[in-house]
Coordinates of C-alpha atoms in Angstrom, one line a residue:
Chain A
M1 CA 0.0 0.0 0.0
N2 CA 1.2 3.4 -0.9
I3 CA 0.7 6.1 1.7
N4 CA 0.9 9.6 0.5
E5 CA 0.0 12.9 2.2
H6 CA -2.1 13.9 -0.8
G7 CA -4.8 11.4 0.0
A8 CA -7.1 11.6 3.0
S9 CA -8.4 8.7 4.9
I10 CA -12.2 8.3 4.8
R11 CA -14.4 7.1 7.5
F12 CA -18.1 6.1 7.2
E13 CA -19.9 6.2 10.5
N14 CA -23.4 4.7 10.7
C15 CA -24.1 5.8 7.1
Q16 CA -27.4 4.8 5.7
K17 CA -29.2 6.1 2.6
T18 CA -32.9 6.1 1.9
F19 CA -34.1 7.7 -1.3
A20 CA -37.1 10.0 -1.5
D21 CA -39.3 7.2 -2.8
G22 CA -38.5 5.2 0.3
T23 CA -36.0 2.8 -1.2
L24 CA -33.3 1.8 1.2
A25 CA -30.3 2.0 -1.1
L26 CA -27.7 1.5 1.6
H27 CA -28.0 -0.2 4.9
S28 CA -26.3 1.4 7.9
L29 CA -22.6 1.0 7.4
D30 CA -19.3 1.7 9.2
L31 CA -16.2 1.6 7.0
S32 CA -12.7 3.0 7.0
V33 CA -10.6 3.7 3.9
H34 CA -6.9 4.2 4.6
A35 CA -5.1 7.2 3.1
G36 CA -3.6 6.3 -0.2
E37 CA -5.5 3.1 -0.5
T38 CA -7.5 2.0 -3.6
L39 CA -10.8 0.6 -2.4
V40 CA -13.0 -1.1 -5.0
L41 CA -16.8 -1.2 -4.5
L42 CA -17.9 -4.3 -6.4
G43 CA -21.4 -5.7 -7.0
P44 CA -24.2 -6.2 -9.4
S45 CA -26.3 -3.3 -10.5
G46 CA -28.6 -2.0 -7.8
C47 CA -26.3 -3.2 -5.0
G48 CA -25.7 0.3 -3.6
K49 CA -22.1 0.8 -4.8
T50 CA -22.9 3.9 -6.8
T51 CA -24.9 5.3 -3.9
M52 CA -21.9 4.8 -1.6
L53 CA -19.6 6.5 -4.1
R54 CA -22.1 9.5 -4.4
L55 CA -22.2 9.7 -0.6
I56 CA -18.4 10.1 -0.5
A57 CA -18.5 12.5 -3.4
G58 CA -21.1 14.7 -1.8
L59 CA -23.7 14.2 -4.5
E60 CA -26.0 12.5 -2.0
F61 CA -26.2 12.9 1.7
P62 CA -26.6 10.1 4.3
D63 CA -29.8 9.8 6.4
K64 CA -29.8 11.5 9.8
G65 CA -27.2 10.1 12.2
G66 CA -24.7 9.2 9.5
R67 CA -21.3 10.9 9.4
I68 CA -18.6 10.9 6.7
L69 CA -15.1 12.0 7.7
F70 CA -12.1 12.9 5.5
K71 CA -9.1 12.5 7.8
D72 CA -10.5 14.3 10.9
E73 CA -12.8 16.7 9.1
D74 CA -16.5 16.1 9.2
V75 CA -17.7 16.6 5.5
T76 CA -21.1 15.0 6.0
R77 CA -23.0 18.2 5.0
Q78 CA -20.6 19.6 2.5
P79 CA -21.7 19.6 -1.1
I80 CA -19.3 18.1 -3.7
E81 CA -17.9 21.5 -4.7
K82 CA -16.5 22.0 -1.2
R83 CA -15.0 18.6 -0.7
N84 CA -12.0 18.8 -3.0
V85 CA -12.6 15.4 -4.6
G86 CA -11.8 14.4 -8.2
M87 CA -14.5 12.4 -10.0
V88 CA -14.6 10.4 -13.2
F89 CA -18.0 9.6 -14.4
Q90 CA -19.2 6.6 -16.3
S91 CA -20.2 8.7 -19.3
Y92 CA -17.3 11.1 -18.6
A93 CA -19.3 14.4 -18.1
L94 CA -16.8 16.3 -20.2
F95 CA -18.0 19.8 -21.3
P96 CA -18.9 19.8 -25.0
N97 CA -18.5 23.6 -25.1
M98 CA -14.8 23.4 -24.2
T99 CA -11.6 22.1 -25.8
V100 CA -9.6 19.3 -24.2
A101 CA -7.2 21.8 -22.6
E102 CA -10.1 23.9 -21.3
N103 CA -11.8 20.8 -19.8
V104 CA -8.6 19.7 -18.1
G105 CA -7.9 23.2 -16.8
Y106 CA -11.4 24.0 -15.6
G107 CA -10.8 22.9 -12.0
L108 CA -7.8 25.2 -11.8
K109 CA -9.7 28.0 -13.4
V110 CA -12.4 27.6 -10.7
Q111 CA -9.6 27.9 -8.1
K112 CA -8.8 31.3 -9.8
L113 CA -5.2 30.4 -10.6
K114 CA -3.4 32.7 -13.0
A115 CA -3.8 31.9 -16.7
D116 CA -0.2 31.2 -17.3
V117 CA 0.0 28.9 -14.3
I118 CA -3.0 27.0 -15.6
K119 CA -1.6 26.8 -19.1
H120 CA 1.7 25.3 -17.7
Q121 CA 0.0 22.8 -15.5
V122 CA -2.4 21.7 -18.2
A123 CA 0.4 21.2 -20.7
E124 CA 2.3 19.1 -18.1
M125 CA -0.8 17.0 -17.4
L126 CA -1.7 16.5 -21.0
D127 CA 1.9 15.3 -21.7
M128 CA 1.8 12.9 -18.8
M129 CA -1.5 11.5 -20.1
E130 CA -0.2 11.4 -23.7
L131 CA -2.9 13.8 -24.8
G132 CA -0.7 16.7 -25.8
A133 CA -1.6 16.6 -29.5
L134 CA -5.3 16.7 -28.7
A135 CA -5.2 19.9 -26.6
P136 CA -7.1 22.1 -29.1
R137 CA -9.7 19.5 -30.0
K138 CA -13.4 19.6 -29.0
I139 CA -14.7 16.7 -27.0
D140 CA -16.9 15.3 -29.8
Q141 CA -13.7 14.8 -31.9
L142 CA -12.3 12.3 -29.4
S143 CA -12.6 8.5 -29.3
G144 CA -13.9 6.8 -26.2
G145 CA -10.5 6.0 -24.8
Q146 CA -9.3 9.5 -25.3
R147 CA -12.3 10.9 -23.6
Q148 CA -11.6 8.6 -20.6
R149 CA -8.1 9.9 -20.3
V150 CA -9.2 13.5 -20.5
A151 CA -11.7 12.8 -17.8
L152 CA -9.0 11.3 -15.6
A153 CA -6.6 14.2 -16.3
R154 CA -9.4 16.7 -15.4
A155 CA -10.1 14.9 -12.1
I156 CA -6.5 14.6 -10.9
I157 CA -5.0 17.9 -11.9
T158 CA -6.4 19.7 -8.9
S159 CA -4.6 17.1 -6.5
P160 CA -7.9 16.1 -4.9
R161 CA -8.0 14.6 -1.4
V162 CA -10.0 11.6 -2.8
L163 CA -10.3 10.3 -6.3
L164 CA -13.7 8.8 -7.2
L165 CA -14.2 6.6 -10.3
D166 CA -17.6 5.5 -11.3
E167 CA -17.4 2.5 -13.6
P168 CA -14.9 4.4 -15.7
L169 CA -14.2 1.6 -18.2
S170 CA -17.7 0.2 -18.7
A171 CA -18.4 2.2 -21.9
L172 CA -15.3 1.0 -23.7
D173 CA -14.7 -2.1 -25.7
A174 CA -12.7 -5.1 -24.3
I175 CA -9.3 -4.4 -25.7
L176 CA -9.3 -0.7 -24.8
R177 CA -10.6 -1.6 -21.4
D178 CA -7.7 -3.9 -20.7
R179 CA -5.2 -1.3 -21.8
L180 CA -6.7 1.5 -19.8
R181 CA -7.0 -0.7 -16.8
A182 CA -3.3 -1.3 -16.8
Y183 CA -2.8 2.5 -17.4
I184 CA -5.1 3.5 -14.5
N185 CA -3.3 0.9 -12.2
T186 CA 0.1 2.4 -12.9
L187 CA -1.3 5.9 -12.5
L188 CA -3.0 5.2 -9.1
R189 CA 0.2 3.6 -7.7
Q190 CA 2.2 6.6 -8.9
L191 CA -0.1 9.2 -7.4
G192 CA -0.7 7.3 -4.2
I193 CA -4.0 9.1 -3.8
T194 CA -7.0 7.7 -1.9
T195 CA -9.2 6.1 -4.5
I196 CA -12.7 4.7 -4.5
Y197 CA -13.4 2.7 -7.6
V198 CA -16.9 1.4 -8.5
T199 CA -17.3 -1.5 -10.9
H200 CA -19.4 -4.5 -11.5
D201 CA -16.4 -6.3 -13.2
Q202 CA -14.7 -8.7 -10.8
E203 CA -11.5 -8.9 -12.9
E204 CA -11.2 -5.1 -12.8
A205 CA -11.8 -5.1 -9.1
M206 CA -9.1 -7.7 -8.4
A207 CA -6.6 -6.0 -10.7
L208 CA -7.0 -2.5 -9.2
G209 CA -8.1 -2.9 -5.6
D210 CA -5.9 -2.9 -2.5
R211 CA -9.1 -4.0 -0.9
I212 CA -12.5 -4.9 -2.3
V213 CA -15.9 -4.3 -0.8
V214 CA -18.3 -6.8 -2.3
M215 CA -21.9 -5.4 -2.0
D216 CA -25.3 -7.0 -2.4
H217 CA -28.7 -5.4 -2.0
G218 CA -27.4 -2.3 -0.1
R219 CA -25.2 -4.3 2.3
V220 CA -21.6 -5.1 2.5
S221 CA -21.1 -8.8 1.8
Q222 CA -17.4 -8.9 2.5
I223 CA -14.4 -6.6 2.7
G224 CA -11.0 -8.0 2.0
T225 CA -7.9 -8.1 -0.2
P226 CA -8.4 -9.6 -3.7
R227 CA -6.9 -12.8 -2.5
E228 CA -9.1 -13.1 0.6
I229 CA -12.1 -12.4 -1.5
Y230 CA -11.2 -14.9 -4.1
F231 CA -9.9 -17.7 -2.0
S232 CA -11.9 -17.3 1.2
P233 CA -15.3 -15.9 0.3
Q234 CA -17.4 -15.5 3.4
N235 CA -20.7 -16.5 1.8
D236 CA -22.4 -17.9 -1.3
F237 CA -23.0 -14.5 -2.8
V238 CA -19.3 -13.6 -2.8
A239 CA -18.2 -17.0 -3.8
D240 CA -20.5 -16.9 -6.8
F241 CA -19.9 -13.3 -7.8
I242 CA -16.1 -13.5 -7.8
G243 CA -15.2 -15.8 -10.7
Q244 CA -16.8 -19.0 -11.7
I245 CA -17.4 -21.5 -8.9
N246 CA -19.0 -25.0 -8.7
T247 CA -21.2 -25.6 -5.7
F248 CA -21.5 -29.3 -4.7
E249 CA -24.5 -29.7 -2.4
G250 CA -25.8 -33.0 -0.9
P251 CA -26.2 -35.2 2.1
V252 CA -23.0 -35.8 4.2
S253 CA -22.5 -38.8 6.4
N254 CA -19.3 -40.1 7.8
R255 CA -17.3 -37.3 6.1
R256 CA -18.5 -38.3 2.7
M257 CA -20.9 -36.4 0.4
T258 CA -23.0 -38.5 -1.9
L259 CA -23.6 -37.0 -5.3
P260 CA -24.9 -38.3 -8.6
G261 CA -21.4 -38.6 -9.8
G262 CA -20.1 -40.6 -6.9
I263 CA -18.6 -39.9 -3.5
L264 CA -16.7 -36.7 -2.4
H265 CA -14.5 -36.6 0.6
C266 CA -15.0 -33.7 3.0
A267 CA -13.2 -34.1 6.2
H268 CA -14.3 -30.8 7.6
L269 CA -18.0 -31.3 7.3
G270 CA -20.2 -32.9 9.9
D271 CA -23.1 -35.2 9.2
G272 CA -26.2 -33.7 7.6
H273 CA -26.5 -31.4 4.6
G274 CA -23.3 -29.8 3.2
K275 CA -21.9 -27.6 0.5
L276 CA -18.5 -27.7 -1.1
Y277 CA -17.0 -25.2 -3.5
Y278 CA -14.4 -25.6 -6.2
R279 CA -13.1 -23.2 -8.9
P280 CA -13.2 -24.7 -12.4
K281 CA -9.4 -24.6 -12.8
D282 CA -8.9 -26.5 -9.5
I283 CA -10.7 -29.6 -10.7
E284 CA -8.5 -32.2 -12.4
I285 CA -9.8 -34.5 -15.1
T286 CA -8.7 -38.2 -14.9
A287 CA -9.6 -41.4 -16.6
R288 CA -13.1 -42.7 -15.7
A289 CA -11.9 -46.2 -14.9
G290 CA -10.8 -46.5 -11.3
S291 CA -12.0 -43.1 -10.1
E292 CA -14.8 -43.0 -7.6
F293 CA -16.1 -39.6 -8.9
G294 CA -16.9 -38.5 -12.4
G295 CA -19.4 -37.6 -15.1
V296 CA -20.1 -37.2 -18.8
V297 CA -18.9 -34.3 -21.1
H298 CA -21.9 -32.2 -22.0
Q299 CA -20.2 -29.5 -23.9
T300 CA -16.6 -28.2 -24.5
Q301 CA -15.1 -24.9 -25.6
F302 CA -11.6 -24.5 -26.7
I303 CA -10.5 -21.0 -25.6
G304 CA -6.8 -21.3 -26.5
D305 CA -5.1 -21.3 -23.1
R306 CA -7.6 -23.8 -21.8
N307 CA -10.6 -26.1 -22.5
R308 CA -13.7 -25.1 -20.7
I309 CA -15.8 -28.3 -20.2
W310 CA -19.3 -28.6 -18.9
L311 CA -20.0 -32.0 -17.3
K312 CA -23.3 -33.6 -16.5
G313 CA -24.1 -36.4 -14.2
V314 CA -21.7 -35.1 -11.5
N315 CA -23.8 -32.7 -9.6
H316 CA -27.3 -31.4 -9.7
D317 CA -26.1 -28.5 -11.9
L318 CA -23.6 -28.7 -14.7
V319 CA -20.0 -28.7 -13.4
I320 CA -17.6 -26.4 -15.1
V321 CA -14.0 -27.6 -15.4
D322 CA -11.0 -25.7 -17.0
S323 CA -8.4 -28.0 -18.2
D324 CA -5.2 -27.7 -20.3
G325 CA -5.9 -26.5 -23.8
R326 CA -3.8 -29.3 -25.3
S327 CA -5.9 -32.2 -24.2
D328 CA -9.0 -32.9 -26.3
F329 CA -12.5 -34.0 -25.2
F330 CA -15.6 -35.0 -27.1
I331 CA -19.2 -34.7 -26.1
G332 CA -20.5 -37.8 -24.4
Q333 CA -17.0 -38.8 -23.2
E334 CA -16.9 -40.3 -19.7
V335 CA -14.3 -38.8 -17.4
G336 CA -13.2 -39.1 -13.8
L337 CA -12.6 -36.1 -11.6
R338 CA -10.1 -35.5 -8.9
L339 CA -10.9 -32.8 -6.3
R340 CA -8.0 -32.1 -3.9
P341 CA -9.2 -31.0 -0.5
E342 CA -6.5 -28.3 -0.3
Q343 CA -7.9 -26.6 -3.3
M344 CA -11.4 -26.5 -1.9
I345 CA -12.8 -23.0 -1.4
R346 CA -14.1 -22.8 2.1
L347 CA -16.8 -20.3 3.1
D348 CA -14.9 -18.8 6.0
R349 CA -17.5 -16.8 7.9
Q350 CA -14.8 -15.6 10.4
G351 CA -13.0 -13.9 7.5
G352 CA -9.6 -15.4 8.3
A353 CA -7.4 -16.6 5.5
A354 CA -8.0 -20.2 4.7
A355 CA -7.2 -21.9 1.4
Chain B
M1 CA -30.9 13.0 -66.7
K2 CA -34.0 13.0 -68.8
R3 CA -36.8 15.0 -67.2
T4 CA -40.3 13.7 -67.4
L5 CA -43.5 15.6 -68.1
S6 CA -44.5 15.2 -64.4
Y7 CA -41.3 17.0 -63.4
Y8 CA -42.3 20.0 -65.5
L9 CA -45.8 19.9 -64.2
Q10 CA -44.6 19.9 -60.6
L11 CA -42.1 22.7 -61.3
S12 CA -44.7 24.9 -62.9
F13 CA -47.2 24.2 -60.1
T14 CA -44.5 25.2 -57.5
L15 CA -43.7 28.4 -59.4
L16 CA -47.3 29.2 -59.6
I17 CA -47.8 29.0 -55.9
C18 CA -44.6 31.1 -55.3
A19 CA -45.9 33.7 -57.7
F20 CA -49.3 33.7 -55.9
M21 CA -47.6 34.5 -52.6
L22 CA -44.7 36.8 -53.8
V23 CA -46.4 38.9 -56.5
P24 CA -48.6 40.9 -54.1
V25 CA -45.6 41.5 -51.9
L26 CA -43.5 42.7 -54.8
M27 CA -46.4 44.9 -56.1
S28 CA -46.8 46.5 -52.8
M29 CA -43.0 47.1 -52.5
T30 CA -42.9 48.7 -56.0
A31 CA -45.9 50.7 -55.1
G32 CA -44.0 52.3 -52.2
L33 CA -41.2 53.3 -54.6
T34 CA -43.3 54.6 -57.5
N35 CA -44.2 58.2 -58.1
N36 CA -47.8 57.5 -58.9
Y37 CA -49.0 53.9 -58.6
F38 CA -52.0 54.5 -60.8
Q39 CA -49.9 55.6 -63.7
G40 CA -47.6 52.7 -63.1
L41 CA -43.8 52.5 -63.2
S42 CA -43.7 54.9 -66.1
S43 CA -44.2 57.7 -63.6
G44 CA -40.7 57.0 -62.3
L45 CA -39.1 55.7 -59.1
T46 CA -38.7 57.7 -56.0
L47 CA -37.8 57.5 -52.3
R48 CA -40.2 60.4 -51.6
W49 CA -42.8 58.2 -49.9
V50 CA -40.2 56.5 -47.8
E51 CA -39.0 59.9 -46.6
E52 CA -42.6 60.9 -45.9
V53 CA -43.3 57.8 -43.9
M54 CA -40.1 58.4 -41.8
A55 CA -41.3 61.9 -41.1
L56 CA -44.8 60.8 -40.1
Y57 CA -44.2 57.5 -38.4
S58 CA -40.5 57.3 -37.3
D59 CA -41.5 57.3 -33.7
T60 CA -43.5 54.0 -34.3
L61 CA -40.3 52.5 -35.7
W62 CA -38.2 53.5 -32.7
L63 CA -40.8 52.3 -30.2
T64 CA -41.1 49.0 -32.0
L65 CA -37.3 48.5 -31.8
K66 CA -37.2 49.6 -28.2
L67 CA -40.1 47.2 -27.3
A68 CA -38.5 44.3 -29.2
L69 CA -35.1 44.8 -27.4
A70 CA -36.8 45.3 -24.0
T71 CA -38.9 42.2 -24.5
L72 CA -35.8 40.3 -25.5
L73 CA -34.0 41.5 -22.4
V74 CA -36.8 40.4 -20.1
N75 CA -37.1 37.1 -21.8
L76 CA -33.4 36.4 -21.4
I77 CA -33.3 37.3 -17.8
A78 CA -36.6 35.5 -16.9
G79 CA -36.9 32.9 -19.6
V80 CA -33.5 31.2 -19.5
P81 CA -33.4 30.6 -15.7
A82 CA -37.1 29.6 -15.9
A83 CA -36.3 27.0 -18.5
Y84 CA -33.3 25.8 -16.4
F85 CA -35.4 25.3 -13.3
L86 CA -38.1 23.6 -15.3
A87 CA -35.6 21.2 -16.8
C88 CA -34.1 20.4 -13.4
S89 CA -37.3 19.9 -11.6
T90 CA -38.7 16.4 -11.5
S91 CA -41.9 17.6 -9.9
R92 CA -45.3 17.1 -11.5
W93 CA -46.0 20.8 -11.1
A94 CA -43.1 21.6 -13.3
R95 CA -44.7 19.7 -16.1
V96 CA -48.0 21.5 -15.5
F97 CA -46.3 24.8 -15.4
E98 CA -44.5 24.0 -18.7
E99 CA -47.9 23.5 -20.3
L100 CA -49.4 26.6 -18.6
I101 CA -46.8 29.0 -20.0
L102 CA -47.9 27.8 -23.5
L103 CA -51.4 29.2 -22.9
P104 CA -50.8 32.7 -24.2
V105 CA -50.0 31.1 -27.6
A106 CA -53.4 29.5 -27.7
I107 CA -55.4 32.4 -26.3
P108 CA -56.2 35.2 -28.8
G109 CA -54.0 38.3 -28.3
L110 CA -57.2 40.3 -28.0
A111 CA -58.3 38.3 -25.0
I112 CA -55.0 38.7 -23.3
A113 CA -55.0 42.4 -23.9
L114 CA -58.5 42.7 -22.6
A115 CA -57.6 40.9 -19.5
L116 CA -54.6 43.1 -19.0
I117 CA -56.7 46.2 -19.4
I118 CA -59.4 45.0 -17.0
V119 CA -56.7 44.2 -14.3
Y120 CA -54.2 47.1 -14.8
G121 CA -56.1 49.6 -16.9
G122 CA -57.0 51.6 -13.9
V123 CA -53.4 52.4 -13.1
Q124 CA -53.1 55.5 -15.2
D125 CA -49.3 55.8 -15.3
L126 CA -48.9 52.2 -16.5
R127 CA -51.8 52.3 -18.9
T128 CA -50.3 55.2 -20.8
S129 CA -46.7 54.0 -20.7
W130 CA -45.0 51.8 -23.3
L131 CA -44.3 49.4 -20.4
F132 CA -47.9 48.3 -20.6
I133 CA -47.3 47.0 -24.1
L134 CA -44.0 45.5 -22.9
I135 CA -46.0 43.4 -20.4
G136 CA -48.2 42.1 -23.2
H137 CA -45.3 41.3 -25.5
V138 CA -43.4 39.4 -22.7
L139 CA -46.5 37.4 -21.9
Y140 CA -46.9 36.5 -25.6
T141 CA -43.3 35.7 -26.4
L142 CA -41.9 34.2 -23.2
P143 CA -43.3 30.7 -24.0
F144 CA -41.3 30.6 -27.2
M145 CA -38.1 31.6 -25.4
V146 CA -38.7 29.0 -22.6
R147 CA -39.6 26.2 -25.0
A148 CA -36.6 26.8 -27.3
V149 CA -34.2 26.7 -24.3
L150 CA -36.0 23.8 -22.7
A151 CA -35.8 21.7 -25.9
V152 CA -32.0 22.0 -25.9
L153 CA -31.8 21.4 -22.1
H154 CA -33.8 18.2 -22.5
S155 CA -31.5 17.0 -25.2
I156 CA -28.2 17.3 -23.1
D157 CA -27.5 15.4 -19.9
L158 CA -27.8 18.5 -17.8
K159 CA -27.5 16.8 -14.4
L160 CA -24.3 15.0 -15.4
L161 CA -22.6 18.1 -16.8
E162 CA -23.5 20.0 -13.6
E163 CA -22.1 17.2 -11.4
G164 CA -19.0 17.2 -13.5
A165 CA -18.5 20.9 -12.9
A166 CA -19.4 20.7 -9.3
S167 CA -16.8 17.9 -8.7
L168 CA -14.2 20.4 -9.9
G169 CA -15.2 22.9 -7.3
A170 CA -17.6 25.1 -9.3
G171 CA -20.5 26.6 -7.3
F172 CA -23.9 27.2 -8.7
L173 CA -23.3 30.5 -10.5
R174 CA -20.1 29.3 -12.1
R175 CA -21.8 26.1 -13.3
F176 CA -24.7 28.1 -14.7
F177 CA -22.5 30.5 -16.7
D178 CA -19.6 28.2 -17.6
V179 CA -21.5 25.1 -18.5
I180 CA -25.3 25.5 -18.7
I181 CA -25.5 28.7 -20.8
P182 CA -22.8 27.8 -23.3
N183 CA -24.3 24.4 -23.9
C184 CA -27.8 25.7 -24.6
K185 CA -26.6 28.7 -26.7
G186 CA -28.4 27.3 -29.8
G187 CA -31.7 27.4 -28.0
I188 CA -31.1 30.8 -26.5
I189 CA -30.3 32.3 -29.9
S190 CA -33.2 30.8 -31.7
G191 CA -35.5 31.8 -28.8
A192 CA -34.1 35.3 -29.0
L193 CA -34.7 35.6 -32.8
M194 CA -38.2 34.3 -32.3
T195 CA -38.8 36.9 -29.6
L196 CA -37.6 39.8 -31.8
T197 CA -39.6 38.6 -34.8
L198 CA -42.8 38.1 -32.8
S199 CA -42.5 41.4 -30.9
V200 CA -41.8 43.4 -34.0
A201 CA -44.7 42.0 -35.9
E202 CA -47.2 41.7 -33.1
F203 CA -50.5 43.5 -33.9
N204 CA -53.6 42.0 -32.0
L205 CA -52.4 42.6 -28.5
T206 CA -50.6 45.8 -29.3
W207 CA -53.5 47.3 -31.0
M208 CA -55.7 46.9 -27.9
L209 CA -53.0 48.1 -25.5
H210 CA -51.7 51.1 -27.4
T211 CA -52.5 54.7 -26.8
P212 CA -52.0 57.5 -29.4
M213 CA -48.6 58.1 -27.7
T214 CA -47.6 54.5 -27.8
K215 CA -48.1 53.3 -31.3
T216 CA -45.9 50.5 -32.7
L217 CA -45.1 49.9 -36.4
P218 CA -47.8 47.3 -37.1
V219 CA -50.4 49.6 -35.4
G220 CA -49.1 52.5 -37.4
L221 CA -49.4 50.4 -40.6
A222 CA -53.0 49.7 -39.9
D223 CA -53.5 53.3 -39.3
S224 CA -51.9 54.3 -42.6
Y225 CA -53.8 51.7 -44.6
A226 CA -57.0 53.2 -43.3
S227 CA -56.2 56.9 -43.8
M228 CA -53.2 57.5 -46.1
R229 CA -52.6 57.2 -49.8
L230 CA -51.6 53.9 -51.2
E231 CA -48.0 54.8 -52.0
I232 CA -47.4 55.9 -48.4
S233 CA -48.8 52.7 -46.8
S234 CA -46.8 50.7 -49.3
A235 CA -43.6 52.5 -48.5
Y236 CA -44.4 51.9 -44.8
T237 CA -44.9 48.2 -45.5
L238 CA -41.5 48.2 -47.3
I239 CA -39.8 49.5 -44.1
F240 CA -41.6 46.9 -42.1
L241 CA -40.4 44.1 -44.3
V242 CA -36.8 45.4 -44.3
L243 CA -37.0 45.2 -40.5
L244 CA -38.6 41.8 -40.3
L245 CA -37.1 39.8 -43.1
P246 CA -33.5 39.5 -41.7
L247 CA -35.0 38.3 -38.4
M248 CA -37.1 35.6 -40.1
I249 CA -34.2 34.5 -42.3
G250 CA -32.0 34.4 -39.2
T251 CA -34.5 32.3 -37.3
Q252 CA -34.7 29.8 -40.2
W253 CA -30.9 29.7 -40.5
V254 CA -30.3 29.0 -36.8
G255 CA -33.1 26.4 -36.8
A256 CA -31.6 24.5 -39.8
N257 CA -28.1 24.7 -38.2
T258 CA -29.1 23.3 -34.8
Q259 CA -31.0 20.5 -36.5
K260 CA -27.9 19.6 -38.5
K261 CA -25.8 19.6 -35.3
Q262 CA -28.3 17.3 -33.5
L263 CA -28.4 14.9 -36.4
S264 CA -24.6 14.5 -36.5
P265 CA -23.4 12.0 -33.9
S266 CA -21.7 14.2 -31.3
K267 CA -21.4 11.8 -28.5
P268 CA -21.1 8.0 -28.4
R269 CA -24.5 6.8 -27.6
H270 CA -23.3 3.7 -25.8
A271 CA -21.6 5.8 -23.2
S272 CA -24.9 6.4 -21.5
L273 CA -26.0 2.8 -21.6
G274 CA -26.0 0.9 -18.3
K275 CA -26.5 4.2 -16.5
N276 CA -29.7 3.0 -15.0
D277 CA -27.7 1.6 -12.2
E278 CA -29.4 2.6 -9.0
H279 CA -31.2 5.7 -10.3

């Protein structure tokens, strides 16, 4: 983690948000964001992540009793223009009446800096963002990726206390998204600014976040580092939302789970009804003969670096397995499966690391 | 390209319609420049009638210009912010109000004037002042200004632009003048031209509201048609057209230009997709 005096720590105390129509968008929440940290708010649409971002921004205000602090300063009732935050919007919110340079320099102009100082700083920023050649262009003459970088430059030029990014990459195509993600990653590490990043893309979240807050229906499902979230999800929702996962569910007796595809060992489960979780790449395909657990190939897809195989007859749902791209499978083929206990994903409700 | 009979038939029909509309205007214009209309052009061309009109009616010309500019000023100061607040408001009453301000367009000018006289006619100083006519003109033209600006405001993502400006530290007034006004410039200009055109040409209302001391150009025109010789009223009409035509052409031109701008893809549409998240 990169601590830098530019960034302020953020504290949420008892923050809850009810909209005018009575919808409870965010359940009461306490949360701390360290100075200089990149915190990703991750979840499906409608989970409250954007509401939380807008609360931090000062575009929405928490219900009575809630407090938001930047460092030690109570900013709860401050509107956005007083908070000294930088914000990048999903659809950019660039000003069509201004050129690229004017857009980037607008925050400095509002601060009433001298024209030559603004000009100098804007030129520096545009160079850093590789936008120098575009300075005199109007916004409607830019591509999506260029607009995104202009929006970023505009947000960070004022050295804000907190940088807020609201799904900044979701309007771009896949290749551009990957490239910009790497770019933003480098930039955030370089700046060391406290950043809140909202996304519904789990890959993006893991690549960028120091910590991830997984949200569901206005509540925090889990907070943790990308590794903790991926390898030790605390509940079904997180396990399912972060990457593909296979859920084996069935009766357990004598440390064995009986499934349509055979017997699964599960030393940690007591008798009764149990659940086991495995990621597709952690399941190994073996020969059917001699294995006590297996199924039939339902469909396969060759994706280059791997085969993705859907198996039936193993579990109640199809089981997804990723195997080496070099081996070949045909539909209807009978295969055995080896599931190693050490690669099992455990729902660790205590939140400790376990893998 | 070979032109068919139907092409020539359509062309001649179009020309016929144009002639039907334009010939009387041209006749009237030449009448204003002819020495003696009943003898025809052979009597020679002259600016005598125009000069005479200026001597007789120049005060109506100045009053008309003053009224038009004052109406425009009021519309800019009242209409643009009104349109902004209507566009921002999500309340049902804002929609009702939007329809209400259209009413003066539907109600005959005579009725509006009558209502104004009934309510304010007793206030002598106001009744005899040109400001009384100004009130009428503002009532009549304000809807056009508000609608023109509203149309543009509805077509841009106003809230997003404002949030963008606010995130950079801009307070309300800064946002309004730096971002809102420049981005609805097209609507303001077309609303302004509309206001000027309507105000200059307005007759119904003005005729009811005017006093002998506060006569506008169209009212003076009616007056001259009734009591002056044909050449003078024609010359007067000529002056009226010279005043009005540039405004109307300007309105058309701005209208065509903004339409062209809206048709050209100025922002990537997909950028606003998926925005329904939590709103």
